[in-house]
Coordinates of C-alpha atoms in Angstrom, one line a residue:
X226 CA -3.2 -10.9 7.6
X227 CA -2.7 -8.8 10.8
X228 CA -3.0 -5.6 8.8
X229 CA -6.2 -6.9 7.1
X230 CA -7.8 -7.9 10.4
X231 CA -6.8 -4.7 12.1
X232 CA -8.0 -2.6 9.2
X233 CA -11.4 -4.3 9.1
X234 CA -11.9 -4.2 12.8
X235 CA -10.9 -0.7 13.7
X236 CA -8.4 1.0 11.4
X237 CA -10.9 1.7 8.7
X238 CA -12.4 4.3 11.0
X239 CA -9.2 6.3 10.9
X240 CA -8.1 5.7 7.3
X241 CA -9.9 6.3 4.0
X242 CA -9.1 6.8 0.4
X243 CA -9.7 10.3 -0.7
X244 CA -10.4 9.2 -4.3
X245 CA -13.9 9.4 -5.8
X246 CA -13.3 6.0 -7.5
X247 CA -14.3 3.4 -4.9
X248 CA -13.6 0.5 -7.3
X249 CA -9.8 0.7 -7.2
X250 CA -8.1 -2.7 -7.5
X251 CA -5.3 -1.9 -5.1
X252 CA -6.9 -2.0 -1.6
X253 CA -6.3 0.0 1.5
X254 CA -4.9 -3.0 3.1
X255 CA -2.3 -3.4 0.3
X256 CA -1.3 0.2 0.5
X257 CA -0.7 -0.1 4.3
X258 CA 1.2 -3.4 3.9
X259 CA 3.4 -1.9 1.2
X260 CA 4.1 1.2 3.2
X261 CA 4.8 -0.5 6.5
X262 CA 7.0 -3.2 5.0
X263 CA 9.1 -0.8 2.9
X264 CA 9.5 1.8 5.6
X265 CA 10.3 -0.6 8.4
X266 CA 12.2 -3.4 6.8
X267 CA 13.7 -1.6 3.8
X268 CA 14.1 2.0 5.0
X269 CA 12.3 3.4 2.0
X270 CA 10.2 6.4 3.0
X271 CA 9.6 8.3 -0.2
X272 CA 6.6 7.3 -2.3
X273 CA 8.7 7.0 -5.4
X274 CA 11.2 4.7 -3.5
X275 CA 8.4 2.5 -2.2
X276 CA 6.7 2.2 -5.6
X277 CA 10.0 1.4 -7.3
X278 CA 10.9 -1.3 -4.7
X279 CA 7.5 -3.0 -4.8
X280 CA 7.5 -2.9 -8.6
X281 CA 11.0 -4.4 -8.8
X282 CA 10.9 -7.0 -6.0
X283 CA 7.4 -7.6 -4.9
X284 CA 5.4 -7.5 -8.1
X285 CA 4.3 -11.2 -7.8
X286 CA 2.8 -10.4 -4.4
X287 CA 1.1 -7.2 -5.6
X288 CA 0.1 -8.0 -9.2
X289 CA -2.4 -5.1 -9.3
X290 CA 0.1 -2.4 -8.3
X291 CA -1.1 0.7 -10.1
X292 CA 1.2 3.1 -12.0
X293 CA 3.3 5.5 -10.0
X294 CA 0.9 8.4 -10.8
X295 CA -2.1 6.4 -9.5
X296 CA -0.1 5.0 -6.5
X297 CA 0.9 8.5 -5.5
X298 CA -2.8 9.6 -5.4
X299 CA -3.8 6.5 -3.3

């Protein structure tokens, strides 16, 4: 919830998706949550490692996780 609140209050000014499709189902807040959790708590820093970990262990928390190709663009 902290990431969502921070993103909505101020962080959205510094982050944005560089994708022309604004209707993506995987939100910026989810991207930040996944990245921060995996890098800090799991020591996964590569995009492939992060995506693999989330798909394997956190798929119930992030049911709309895109494919690796889409995740890599986000």
